[in-house]
Coordinates of C-alpha atoms in Angstrom, one line a residue:
M1 CA -24.7 22.1 -45.5
A2 CA -25.8 21.6 -49.0
R3 CA -29.3 20.9 -49.7
S4 CA -31.3 20.2 -52.8
A5 CA -34.2 21.9 -54.3
S6 CA -36.0 20.0 -52.3
G7 CA -34.6 20.6 -49.1
L8 CA -33.2 17.4 -48.4
R9 CA -29.5 17.0 -47.6
V10 CA -27.2 16.3 -50.2
L11 CA -25.6 13.0 -49.4
A12 CA -21.8 12.5 -49.7
P13 CA -20.4 9.9 -51.8
P14 CA -19.5 6.2 -50.3
R15 CA -15.8 5.9 -49.6
L16 CA -13.3 2.7 -48.6
A17 CA -12.5 2.9 -45.1
E18 CA -8.4 2.8 -45.2
C19 CA -6.8 0.4 -42.3
S20 CA -3.5 2.1 -40.7
G21 CA -2.3 -1.2 -40.4
A22 CA -0.9 -0.6 -36.7
L23 CA -1.4 -3.3 -34.2
A24 CA -1.6 -3.4 -30.5
V25 CA -1.4 -6.7 -28.4
R26 CA -1.6 -6.9 -24.7
T27 CA -0.3 -9.6 -22.3
R28 CA 0.2 -10.1 -18.7
L29 CA 3.3 -9.9 -17.0
R30 CA 3.3 -12.4 -13.6
L31 CA 5.9 -10.5 -11.7
S32 CA 7.9 -11.7 -8.7
P33 CA 8.4 -9.4 -5.9
Q34 CA 11.7 -8.1 -6.8
D35 CA 10.2 -7.3 -10.2
E36 CA 7.2 -5.4 -8.9
E37 CA 9.6 -3.3 -6.4
V38 CA 11.7 -2.5 -9.3
L39 CA 8.8 -1.6 -11.9
V40 CA 6.8 0.2 -9.4
E41 CA 9.8 2.6 -8.4
L42 CA 10.4 3.2 -12.3
G43 CA 6.7 3.9 -12.6
G44 CA 6.7 6.4 -9.7
F45 CA 10.1 8.1 -11.0
V46 CA 8.9 8.1 -14.4
S47 CA 5.4 9.7 -13.7
Q48 CA 7.0 12.3 -11.4
L49 CA 9.1 13.4 -14.7
A50 CA 6.1 13.2 -17.0
A51 CA 3.9 15.3 -14.4
R52 CA 6.4 18.0 -14.0
D53 CA 7.2 18.3 -18.0
L54 CA 3.5 18.4 -18.6
A55 CA 3.0 21.1 -16.1
E56 CA 5.5 23.3 -17.9
R57 CA 4.0 22.4 -21.1
V58 CA 0.8 23.5 -20.2
F59 CA 2.5 27.0 -18.7
L60 CA 3.9 27.7 -22.1
G61 CA 0.7 27.4 -23.7
A62 CA 0.6 28.6 -27.7
E63 CA 4.0 30.2 -27.1
H64 CA 6.0 27.0 -26.9
S65 CA 8.9 27.0 -29.3
N66 CA 11.6 24.6 -30.5
E67 CA 14.3 26.3 -28.1
D68 CA 11.6 25.4 -25.1
F69 CA 11.5 21.9 -26.7
A70 CA 15.2 21.0 -26.6
R71 CA 15.5 22.9 -23.1
R72 CA 12.6 20.5 -21.8
K73 CA 14.5 17.7 -23.1
R74 CA 18.0 18.1 -21.7
E75 CA 16.6 18.9 -18.4
I76 CA 14.8 15.4 -18.8
S77 CA 17.8 13.9 -20.1
A78 CA 20.2 14.9 -17.3
L79 CA 17.6 12.8 -14.8
S80 CA 16.9 9.8 -17.0
S81 CA 18.6 9.3 -20.6
S82 CA 17.6 10.8 -24.1
R83 CA 15.5 8.1 -25.0
W84 CA 13.4 8.4 -21.8
A85 CA 13.1 12.2 -22.3
G86 CA 12.3 11.9 -25.7
T87 CA 9.3 9.8 -24.9
I88 CA 8.3 11.8 -21.7
T89 CA 8.3 15.3 -23.8
R90 CA 6.5 13.7 -26.9
G91 CA 3.6 12.6 -24.5
S92 CA 3.2 16.0 -22.9
N93 CA 3.4 17.7 -26.7
E94 CA 0.6 15.2 -27.2
Q95 CA -1.4 15.6 -24.4
W96 CA -1.4 19.2 -24.7
A97 CA -2.5 19.2 -28.4
L98 CA -5.4 16.6 -27.4
A99 CA -6.6 19.3 -24.9
R100 CA -6.3 22.2 -27.4
R101 CA -8.6 19.9 -29.8
A102 CA -11.1 18.9 -27.2
Q103 CA -11.3 22.7 -26.5
A104 CA -12.1 23.8 -29.6
A105 CA -14.8 21.2 -30.0
H106 CA -16.4 22.3 -26.9
L107 CA -16.1 25.6 -28.1
E108 CA -17.8 24.7 -31.4
R109 CA -20.3 22.7 -29.8
L110 CA -21.3 25.8 -27.8
D111 CA -21.7 27.9 -30.5
A112 CA -23.9 25.9 -32.1
A113 CA -26.0 25.3 -29.1
I114 CA -26.1 29.3 -28.8
T115 CA -27.1 29.7 -32.5
T116 CA -30.0 26.8 -32.0
V117 CA -31.4 28.9 -29.1
Q118 CA -31.0 32.3 -30.6
A119 CA -32.9 31.1 -33.9
R120 CA -36.1 29.3 -31.9
L121 CA -36.2 32.4 -29.5
A122 CA -36.5 34.9 -32.5
V123 CA -39.7 32.7 -33.4
P124 CA -43.0 33.2 -31.3
V125 CA -44.1 30.8 -29.0
A126 CA -46.0 27.9 -30.7
A127 CA -45.2 29.4 -34.0
C128 CA -43.0 28.2 -37.0
D129 CA -41.0 30.6 -39.3
V130 CA -41.9 29.0 -42.9
A131 CA -38.7 30.3 -44.4
T132 CA -36.2 28.9 -42.4
R133 CA -38.5 25.8 -41.1
T134 CA -37.5 26.9 -37.2
K135 CA -40.1 26.3 -34.8
G136 CA -40.5 28.3 -31.6
Y137 CA -40.6 26.8 -27.9
P138 CA -43.9 25.3 -27.4
S139 CA -44.7 27.5 -24.1
A140 CA -43.7 30.7 -22.3
R141 CA -42.3 28.4 -19.3
V142 CA -40.1 26.9 -21.7
R143 CA -39.2 29.9 -23.6
A144 CA -38.2 31.6 -20.1
A145 CA -35.9 28.6 -19.4
K146 CA -34.2 28.6 -22.3
Q147 CA -33.4 32.4 -22.2
R148 CA -31.7 31.5 -19.0
R149 CA -29.8 28.9 -20.4
L150 CA -28.5 31.0 -23.4
A151 CA -27.1 33.3 -20.8
R152 CA -25.4 30.4 -18.9
L153 CA -24.1 29.3 -22.3
E154 CA -22.9 32.5 -23.9
A155 CA -20.8 32.9 -20.3
V156 CA -19.4 29.5 -20.6
A157 CA -18.7 30.1 -24.3
A158 CA -16.8 33.4 -23.5
R159 CA -14.7 31.7 -20.7
V160 CA -13.6 29.0 -23.1
R161 CA -12.9 31.5 -25.7
A162 CA -10.7 33.4 -23.6
D163 CA -8.5 30.4 -22.8
E164 CA -8.5 29.5 -26.4
A165 CA -6.8 32.9 -26.9
A166 CA -4.4 32.8 -24.2
G167 CA -3.6 29.2 -25.3
R168 CA -4.2 27.7 -21.7
V169 CA -5.7 24.2 -21.3
R170 CA -6.6 21.9 -18.0
V171 CA -5.3 18.5 -18.0
V172 CA -5.5 16.4 -15.0
R173 CA -3.1 13.3 -15.1
G174 CA -5.1 10.3 -13.6
G175 CA -8.4 12.0 -14.8
K176 CA -10.5 14.5 -13.3
D177 CA -13.2 11.8 -12.0
L178 CA -11.1 9.8 -10.0
L179 CA -9.8 13.2 -8.5
H180 CA -13.4 14.2 -7.4
T181 CA -14.1 11.0 -6.3
R182 CA -11.3 11.8 -3.3
L183 CA -13.9 14.1 -2.1
H184 CA -16.6 11.3 -2.0
L185 CA -15.0 8.2 -0.7
E186 CA -18.1 6.9 1.0
Q187 CA -20.3 7.3 -1.7
A188 CA -17.7 5.5 -4.1
G189 CA -17.4 2.8 -1.5
M190 CA -13.7 3.0 -1.3
D191 CA -11.2 4.0 1.5
V192 CA -8.0 6.3 1.1
Q193 CA -5.5 3.5 0.6
E194 CA -7.7 2.0 -2.2
W195 CA -8.2 5.3 -4.0
R196 CA -4.3 5.7 -3.7
R197 CA -3.7 2.5 -5.5
H198 CA -6.3 3.7 -8.4
W199 CA -4.5 6.9 -8.6
F200 CA -1.2 5.7 -8.7
E201 CA -2.4 3.1 -11.7
A202 CA -4.0 5.8 -13.4
R203 CA -1.0 7.7 -13.3
C204 CA 1.7 5.5 -13.9
R205 CA 2.8 5.0 -17.3
I206 CA 6.0 3.2 -18.1
E207 CA 6.5 3.7 -22.0
A208 CA 9.2 3.4 -24.4
D209 CA 9.1 4.2 -28.1
G210 CA 10.4 2.0 -30.7
E211 CA 13.5 2.4 -32.9
A212 CA 13.7 1.0 -36.3
G213 CA 17.6 -0.7 -36.9
K214 CA 18.0 -1.2 -33.2
R215 CA 18.4 -4.4 -31.3
H216 CA 14.9 -6.2 -31.1
G217 CA 13.2 -2.8 -32.3
N218 CA 13.5 -0.9 -29.1
Q219 CA 16.7 -0.3 -26.5
T220 CA 14.8 1.2 -23.6
I221 CA 12.3 -1.9 -23.0
S222 CA 13.9 -4.7 -25.2
I223 CA 11.9 -8.0 -25.5
A224 CA 13.8 -10.9 -27.2
P225 CA 11.6 -13.6 -29.5
D226 CA 12.0 -16.1 -26.4
G227 CA 10.2 -13.7 -24.2
T228 CA 13.0 -12.3 -22.1
V229 CA 12.1 -8.6 -20.8
T230 CA 15.1 -6.2 -20.5
I231 CA 14.3 -2.2 -19.0
K232 CA 17.3 0.1 -19.2
L233 CA 17.0 1.9 -16.1
P234 CA 17.6 5.7 -15.4
P235 CA 21.2 6.3 -13.6
E236 CA 19.1 6.9 -10.2
L237 CA 17.6 3.6 -10.1
A238 CA 20.2 1.6 -11.8
T239 CA 22.3 3.0 -8.6
R240 CA 19.8 1.8 -6.1
F241 CA 19.4 -1.6 -7.9
A242 CA 23.3 -2.1 -8.8
G243 CA 22.8 -5.8 -7.4
H244 CA 20.2 -6.8 -9.7
C245 CA 21.4 -4.7 -13.1
D246 CA 24.4 -5.2 -15.2
R247 CA 27.2 -2.9 -15.8
H248 CA 25.1 -0.8 -18.4
G249 CA 22.0 -0.3 -15.9
R250 CA 20.0 -2.8 -17.7
Y251 CA 17.4 -5.2 -15.3
T252 CA 16.2 -8.3 -16.6
L253 CA 12.7 -9.2 -15.4
D254 CA 12.1 -12.8 -13.9
A255 CA 8.8 -12.9 -15.6
A256 CA 8.7 -14.1 -19.3
C257 CA 6.4 -12.4 -22.0
S258 CA 4.3 -14.1 -24.5
F259 CA 1.5 -12.9 -26.5
A260 CA -1.3 -15.4 -27.2
Y261 CA -2.6 -13.3 -30.0
R262 CA -1.0 -12.3 -33.3
N263 CA 2.6 -13.5 -31.9
A264 CA 3.7 -14.1 -35.4
E265 CA 3.5 -10.9 -36.3
W266 CA 5.4 -9.8 -33.4
Q267 CA 7.9 -12.2 -33.8
A268 CA 8.5 -11.0 -37.3
Q269 CA 8.5 -7.6 -36.4
V270 CA 11.2 -8.1 -33.6
Q271 CA 13.4 -10.4 -35.8
A272 CA 13.4 -8.0 -38.8
Q273 CA 14.7 -5.2 -36.1
R274 CA 11.7 -3.0 -36.9
A275 CA 10.7 -0.4 -34.5
V276 CA 8.1 -1.8 -31.7
G277 CA 6.8 0.5 -28.6
Y278 CA 6.0 -0.9 -25.5
T279 CA 4.0 0.4 -22.5
I280 CA 3.9 -1.3 -19.3
R281 CA 0.6 -0.5 -16.9
F282 CA -0.6 -1.6 -13.4
E283 CA -4.4 -2.4 -13.3
N284 CA -6.1 -3.8 -10.1
G285 CA -2.9 -4.8 -8.6
R286 CA -1.9 -6.6 -12.1
C287 CA 0.9 -5.7 -14.6
Y288 CA 0.1 -5.7 -18.1
L289 CA 2.3 -5.0 -21.2
T290 CA 1.4 -3.9 -24.4
A291 CA 3.5 -4.0 -27.8
A292 CA 2.5 -1.7 -30.6
F293 CA 4.0 -1.8 -34.1
T294 CA 3.2 -1.5 -37.7
P295 CA 3.8 -4.2 -40.2
P296 CA 4.9 -3.7 -43.4
R297 CA 2.4 -3.4 -46.1
P298 CA 2.7 -4.7 -49.6
D299 CA 2.4 -1.7 -52.1
L300 CA -0.4 -1.6 -54.7
P301 CA 0.1 -2.6 -58.3
A302 CA 0.7 0.4 -60.9
G303 CA -2.7 1.7 -61.9
V304 CA -4.6 0.8 -59.2
D305 CA -6.7 3.7 -58.1
E306 CA -9.9 4.5 -55.8
V307 CA -12.2 3.5 -58.3
T308 CA -10.9 0.2 -59.0
L309 CA -10.5 -0.7 -55.3
M310 CA -14.1 0.4 -55.0
A311 CA -15.3 -2.0 -58.0
A312 CA -13.0 -4.9 -56.5
A313 CA -14.9 -4.5 -53.0
R314 CA -18.5 -4.4 -54.6
A315 CA -17.7 -7.5 -56.7
G316 CA -19.1 -10.2 -54.6
G317 CA -21.8 -8.1 -53.0
I318 CA -21.9 -6.4 -49.7
V319 CA -23.7 -6.6 -46.3
G320 CA -25.5 -3.5 -45.2
I321 CA -25.3 -2.5 -41.3
D322 CA -27.5 -0.5 -39.4
H323 CA -26.0 0.3 -35.8
N324 CA -28.4 0.6 -33.3
A325 CA -28.2 1.0 -29.1
D326 CA -29.0 -2.6 -28.5
H327 CA -28.4 -4.4 -32.0
L328 CA -27.3 -4.5 -35.3
A329 CA -29.1 -5.2 -38.2
A330 CA -27.4 -6.5 -41.2
W331 CA -28.7 -7.9 -44.9
R332 CA -26.8 -9.4 -47.5
L333 CA -27.5 -7.8 -50.8
D334 CA -26.2 -9.2 -54.2
T335 CA -24.3 -7.0 -56.8
H336 CA -27.4 -5.5 -58.3
G337 CA -28.5 -4.4 -54.8
N338 CA -31.2 -6.7 -54.2
P339 CA -31.5 -8.2 -50.7
V340 CA -30.9 -12.1 -50.7
G341 CA -32.4 -14.2 -47.7
R342 CA -33.5 -12.7 -44.7
P343 CA -31.9 -10.1 -42.2
V344 CA -29.5 -11.1 -39.4
R345 CA -29.9 -9.5 -36.0
I346 CA -26.8 -9.1 -33.4
E347 CA -27.7 -8.3 -30.1
V348 CA -25.2 -6.2 -28.2
D349 CA -25.4 -4.3 -24.9
Y350 CA -23.2 -1.3 -24.2
R351 CA -24.0 -0.8 -20.7
G352 CA -21.5 -1.2 -18.1
T353 CA -17.6 -1.1 -17.7
T354 CA -15.2 0.1 -20.9
A355 CA -13.9 -3.4 -20.7
R356 CA -17.3 -5.3 -21.1
R357 CA -18.2 -2.6 -24.0
D358 CA -15.2 -3.2 -26.1
A359 CA -16.0 -6.8 -25.6
Q360 CA -19.4 -6.2 -27.3
V361 CA -17.8 -4.3 -29.9
R362 CA -15.3 -7.2 -30.9
H363 CA -18.6 -9.8 -30.4
A364 CA -20.4 -7.5 -33.0
C365 CA -17.6 -7.3 -35.3
S366 CA -16.8 -10.9 -35.1
A367 CA -20.1 -12.0 -35.9
L368 CA -20.5 -9.5 -38.9
I369 CA -17.4 -10.7 -40.6
R370 CA -18.5 -14.5 -40.1
Q371 CA -21.9 -13.6 -41.8
A372 CA -20.2 -12.0 -44.6
K373 CA -17.9 -15.1 -45.0
A374 CA -20.5 -17.0 -44.7
T375 CA -22.7 -15.6 -47.5
G376 CA -19.6 -14.9 -49.7
A377 CA -19.6 -11.0 -49.7
T378 CA -16.7 -8.9 -50.1
A379 CA -17.4 -5.7 -48.2
L380 CA -19.2 -4.3 -45.5
V381 CA -21.1 -1.1 -45.6
I382 CA -21.5 0.9 -42.3
E383 CA -22.6 4.4 -41.5
D384 CA -20.3 7.3 -41.1
L385 CA -22.0 8.1 -37.4
G386 CA -21.3 11.3 -35.5
F387 CA -24.3 12.1 -32.9
D388 CA -24.4 15.3 -31.4
T389 CA -26.0 14.6 -27.8
S390 CA -26.6 18.3 -26.7
R391 CA -29.8 19.4 -25.7
E392 CA -30.5 21.9 -28.5
Q393 CA -29.3 19.8 -31.3
C394 CA -30.8 16.2 -30.1
G395 CA -34.2 17.9 -30.2
W396 CA -36.1 16.1 -27.3
T397 CA -36.5 17.5 -23.6
G398 CA -37.5 16.5 -20.3
R399 CA -37.3 12.9 -18.9
A400 CA -37.7 11.1 -22.3
G401 CA -34.8 13.5 -23.8
R402 CA -32.4 12.8 -21.1
A403 CA -33.0 9.1 -21.6
F404 CA -32.6 9.4 -25.3
R405 CA -29.3 11.6 -25.0
S406 CA -27.8 9.0 -22.7
T407 CA -28.6 6.0 -25.0
V408 CA -27.4 7.9 -27.9
A409 CA -24.0 9.0 -26.1
G410 CA -23.4 5.4 -25.1
M411 CA -23.1 4.0 -28.6
P412 CA -19.4 3.5 -29.3
T413 CA -19.9 4.6 -33.3
A414 CA -15.8 5.6 -33.4
K415 CA -14.5 2.6 -31.6
F416 CA -17.0 0.2 -33.5
A417 CA -16.0 1.5 -36.8
A418 CA -12.2 1.5 -36.1
R419 CA -12.4 -2.1 -34.6
L420 CA -14.5 -3.3 -37.6
V421 CA -12.1 -1.8 -40.4
A422 CA -9.3 -3.4 -38.2
M423 CA -10.7 -6.9 -38.1
A424 CA -12.4 -6.9 -41.8
H425 CA -8.9 -6.1 -43.3
R426 CA -7.4 -8.8 -41.5
A427 CA -10.3 -11.1 -43.0
G428 CA -9.8 -10.0 -46.3
L429 CA -13.1 -7.8 -46.4
A430 CA -13.6 -4.2 -47.4
V431 CA -15.3 -1.5 -45.5
I432 CA -17.2 1.0 -47.3
V433 CA -18.3 4.0 -45.2
V434 CA -21.7 6.2 -46.2
D435 CA -23.6 9.0 -45.3
P436 CA -26.2 8.1 -42.6
A437 CA -29.0 10.6 -43.5
Y438 CA -32.7 9.7 -44.4
S439 CA -31.5 5.9 -44.3
S440 CA -34.4 4.7 -41.8
R441 CA -36.8 6.8 -43.4
W442 CA -36.5 5.6 -47.0
G443 CA -35.8 2.2 -45.9
A444 CA -39.4 2.3 -44.2
A445 CA -40.9 3.7 -47.3
H446 CA -39.4 1.7 -50.0
W447 CA -38.1 -1.5 -48.5
R448 CA -40.0 -2.6 -45.2
A449 CA -43.4 -3.4 -46.9
A450 CA -42.0 -5.2 -50.0
T451 CA -39.7 -7.5 -47.8
S452 CA -42.1 -8.5 -45.3
T453 CA -44.0 -11.5 -45.2
A454 CA -46.9 -13.5 -43.7
V455 CA -44.3 -15.4 -41.5
Q456 CA -41.8 -12.5 -40.5
E457 CA -42.4 -8.5 -40.9
T458 CA -39.3 -6.6 -42.0
S459 CA -38.5 -4.0 -38.9
R460 CA -37.4 -0.5 -39.9
H461 CA -33.8 -1.1 -38.9
D462 CA -33.7 -3.9 -41.4
A463 CA -35.2 -1.9 -44.0
A464 CA -32.4 0.9 -43.2
A465 CA -29.8 -2.0 -43.7
I466 CA -31.0 -2.2 -47.1
V467 CA -30.8 1.6 -48.0
I468 CA -27.3 1.6 -46.2
G469 CA -26.0 -1.5 -48.4
R470 CA -27.6 0.0 -51.7
R471 CA -26.1 3.4 -51.1
G472 CA -22.7 1.8 -50.4
Q473 CA -23.0 0.1 -54.0
G474 CA -23.8 3.4 -55.7
L475 CA -27.5 2.8 -56.0
G476 CA -30.8 4.9 -54.6
A477 CA -32.9 4.0 -52.2
R478 CA -35.7 3.2 -54.5
R479 CA -36.5 -0.2 -56.1
R480 CA -36.7 1.3 -59.5
A481 CA -35.9 4.3 -61.3
E482 CA -39.2 5.7 -62.2
K483 CA -42.0 6.5 -59.7
T484 CA -45.0 4.3 -59.3
V485 CA -47.9 5.0 -62.1
P486 CA -51.0 4.7 -60.5
L487 CA -53.5 2.3 -61.8
K488 CA -56.2 4.6 -62.6
K489 CA -53.5 6.4 -64.9
K490 CA -52.0 3.6 -67.0
E491 CA -52.2 4.3 -70.5
A492 CA -54.0 1.4 -72.9
A493 CA -51.5 -0.3 -74.7
P494 CA -51.5 -0.3 -78.7
A495 CA -53.9 -2.6 -80.2
G496 CA -51.1 -4.8 -82.1
N497 CA -49.1 -5.3 -79.1
S498 CA -49.8 -8.5 -77.2
T499 CA -48.4 -7.6 -73.8
P500 CA -50.4 -5.5 -71.4
C501 CA -47.9 -2.9 -71.2
A502 CA -44.8 -2.6 -73.1
T503 CA -41.7 -1.0 -71.7
T504 CA -38.5 0.3 -72.8
R505 CA -35.2 -0.9 -71.0
G506 CA -34.2 1.7 -68.2
R507 CA -31.0 2.4 -66.9
A508 CA -28.7 0.3 -64.9
G509 CA -29.5 -0.4 -61.4
T510 CA -33.3 -0.5 -61.7
E511 CA -35.7 -3.4 -61.7
D512 CA -37.7 -2.7 -64.8
H513 CA -38.2 -6.0 -67.1
R514 CA -36.1 -6.3 -70.5
P515 CA -38.0 -5.9 -73.3
H516 CA -39.1 -8.4 -75.8
T517 CA -36.4 -10.1 -78.0
A518 CA -36.8 -11.9 -80.9
H519 CA -34.7 -15.0 -80.1
T520 CA -36.3 -15.7 -77.1
P521 CA -36.2 -19.5 -76.0
T522 CA -39.5 -21.4 -75.5
R523 CA -40.5 -23.3 -72.5
P524 CA -43.4 -25.5 -73.4
H525 CA -43.9 -27.0 -70.0
H526 CA -45.0 -23.9 -68.4
A527 CA -48.1 -21.5 -68.4
P528 CA -47.8 -18.4 -70.5
R529 CA -46.9 -15.4 -68.2
A530 CA -47.5 -11.7 -69.0
R531 CA -44.9 -9.4 -68.7
A532 CA -45.4 -7.1 -65.7
C533 CA -46.3 -3.3 -65.8
P534 CA -43.8 -0.8 -64.3
E535 CA -46.5 -0.3 -61.4
D536 CA -46.7 -4.0 -60.8
R537 CA -43.9 -4.9 -58.7
A538 CA -43.5 -6.0 -55.4
H539 CA -45.7 -3.5 -53.6
D540 CA -48.8 -5.2 -55.1
A541 CA -47.8 -8.7 -54.7
R542 CA -49.8 -9.9 -52.3
R543 CA -53.1 -8.4 -54.3
R544 CA -52.0 -10.3 -57.2
R545 CA -51.3 -13.5 -55.4
K546 CA -55.3 -13.3 -54.2
Q547 CA -56.4 -12.5 -57.8
A548 CA -54.5 -15.7 -59.0
T549 CA -56.1 -17.7 -56.4
A550 CA -59.5 -16.7 -57.3
Q551 CA -59.0 -17.4 -60.9
P552 CA -62.2 -19.2 -62.4
A553 CA -61.7 -22.9 -63.7
E554 CA -62.5 -22.1 -67.2
D555 CA -59.4 -19.7 -67.5
R556 CA -57.1 -22.2 -66.0
S557 CA -58.6 -24.8 -68.9
R558 CA -57.9 -22.6 -71.5
Q559 CA -54.3 -21.7 -70.3
A560 CA -53.6 -25.4 -70.3
T561 CA -54.8 -25.8 -73.9
D562 CA -52.3 -23.0 -74.9
R563 CA -49.2 -24.5 -73.1
Q564 CA -47.6 -25.6 -76.3
S565 CA -47.5 -21.8 -78.1
W566 CA -46.1 -19.4 -75.9
T567 CA -42.6 -17.9 -75.1
Q568 CA -41.0 -16.6 -71.9
D569 CA -39.2 -13.3 -72.1
S570 CA -35.9 -13.3 -70.3
L571 CA -36.0 -11.0 -67.5
W572 CA -33.4 -8.8 -66.1
L573 CA -32.9 -6.8 -62.8
S574 CA -30.2 -4.3 -63.7
E575 CA -26.8 -4.1 -65.5

């Protein structure tokens, strides 16, 4: 991790989040008794083939070759068809690769925890290493507990490292948690039949990959534009249900398919015979169908690069977003990085089931997009969050530490970012991703007091939203380029200068005032106003308001006599 001379982490530059363009729409199929019988038999048959192929793929491990892949596909094709076999073998390969990535990430987290514990154990109790800024453990009791934890972490890391070297992974089709629930049915509040239904639904997945150029974009599960669903059954099932299939083994469902969301895009994809993948699953006794496809995207004009796209995204101002466990703080910023109006707080509650959490994510994304549209912003700025919730990396211990790690782990940061990018892209908004380091700390230091009023106080999260937005615009967290000059160190102005403290024009993006020009228009109906010094800014606005209120009457009368002979300098914030 790169650090500056002051010891702070070097921030990554802002980047535009790319939208993959892939869509997935879901609808419910209201099956007839005959449809349900056929789909249950098909789901059980396909699941049996998938479980057998996955077990073989896991057994082969890292020694898997192209010959093994071709052999696996031939064996499954003999029992079903080449298209069913291609989908099943692809799914097994992807599941094994996902397990390998999870195994590597788990080993990386273990190594990081071991390194942290070893570094703190190397420092005496209640001491601190000045060179590395590493603190020792607070007491001998905690130190002894961490020594035992280090031994356990090293044992687990050795076992995982051996599995990684052998190419061995552990995968449970249906989920490990549901499998363990079988041994604790009373605690889960279900009987054996209910558990078996959940187990079948978790393992049953009728999936068919799309094919470009084929009729309706898929020949295994084909859905016509009018909603007619046709499924190509394997030969064994086609023989069993021969009275309900045509001569090619295709079964037509009595249930019709219709999408209430993005139906026009799906219709265009099907009519153009572009690839559309379908997945049929059972959930809580109901049947759902999901269509996944990628609409064609227009090509960018020649000469458009990343810099041009970023400038276009920032052209209309942005909305800085600070993502928290219970709410989102959003603040509109103009093109110069100045906050406009007051912040917006969007309440969220991620507790509960996965479906409820996803609904909360959609609610938050919709509210942010509505806010950006209402204020005329062209981009949303979010942090690239990725929390490490381990005990060693998160820092806190005890009951408070467990509660904090649980809260942080419950924040769907990745799902929120992916959903916001997809919804913002459809709404014509760009999403800029920035480094999350020091946003809350710098926001509280530079913007919290400056934006607070007597009626409403700016929170730490609201101030962090300003820093996040300015970071997405390529600006710093400070409200100006130079540091604040104390009043006692202010130099006296030259004798021939009528302004209290003349300044030179600063760099773009700062809030210094523009120097005096010879062609300044006059405003005879306003009192003379002195140009402010660099240190006379928003941080002491309250003190200056009090001084103006207590101004003597003779000074105010003197100002009234001079109203016809003053000029107002034009002000500037930045370029």
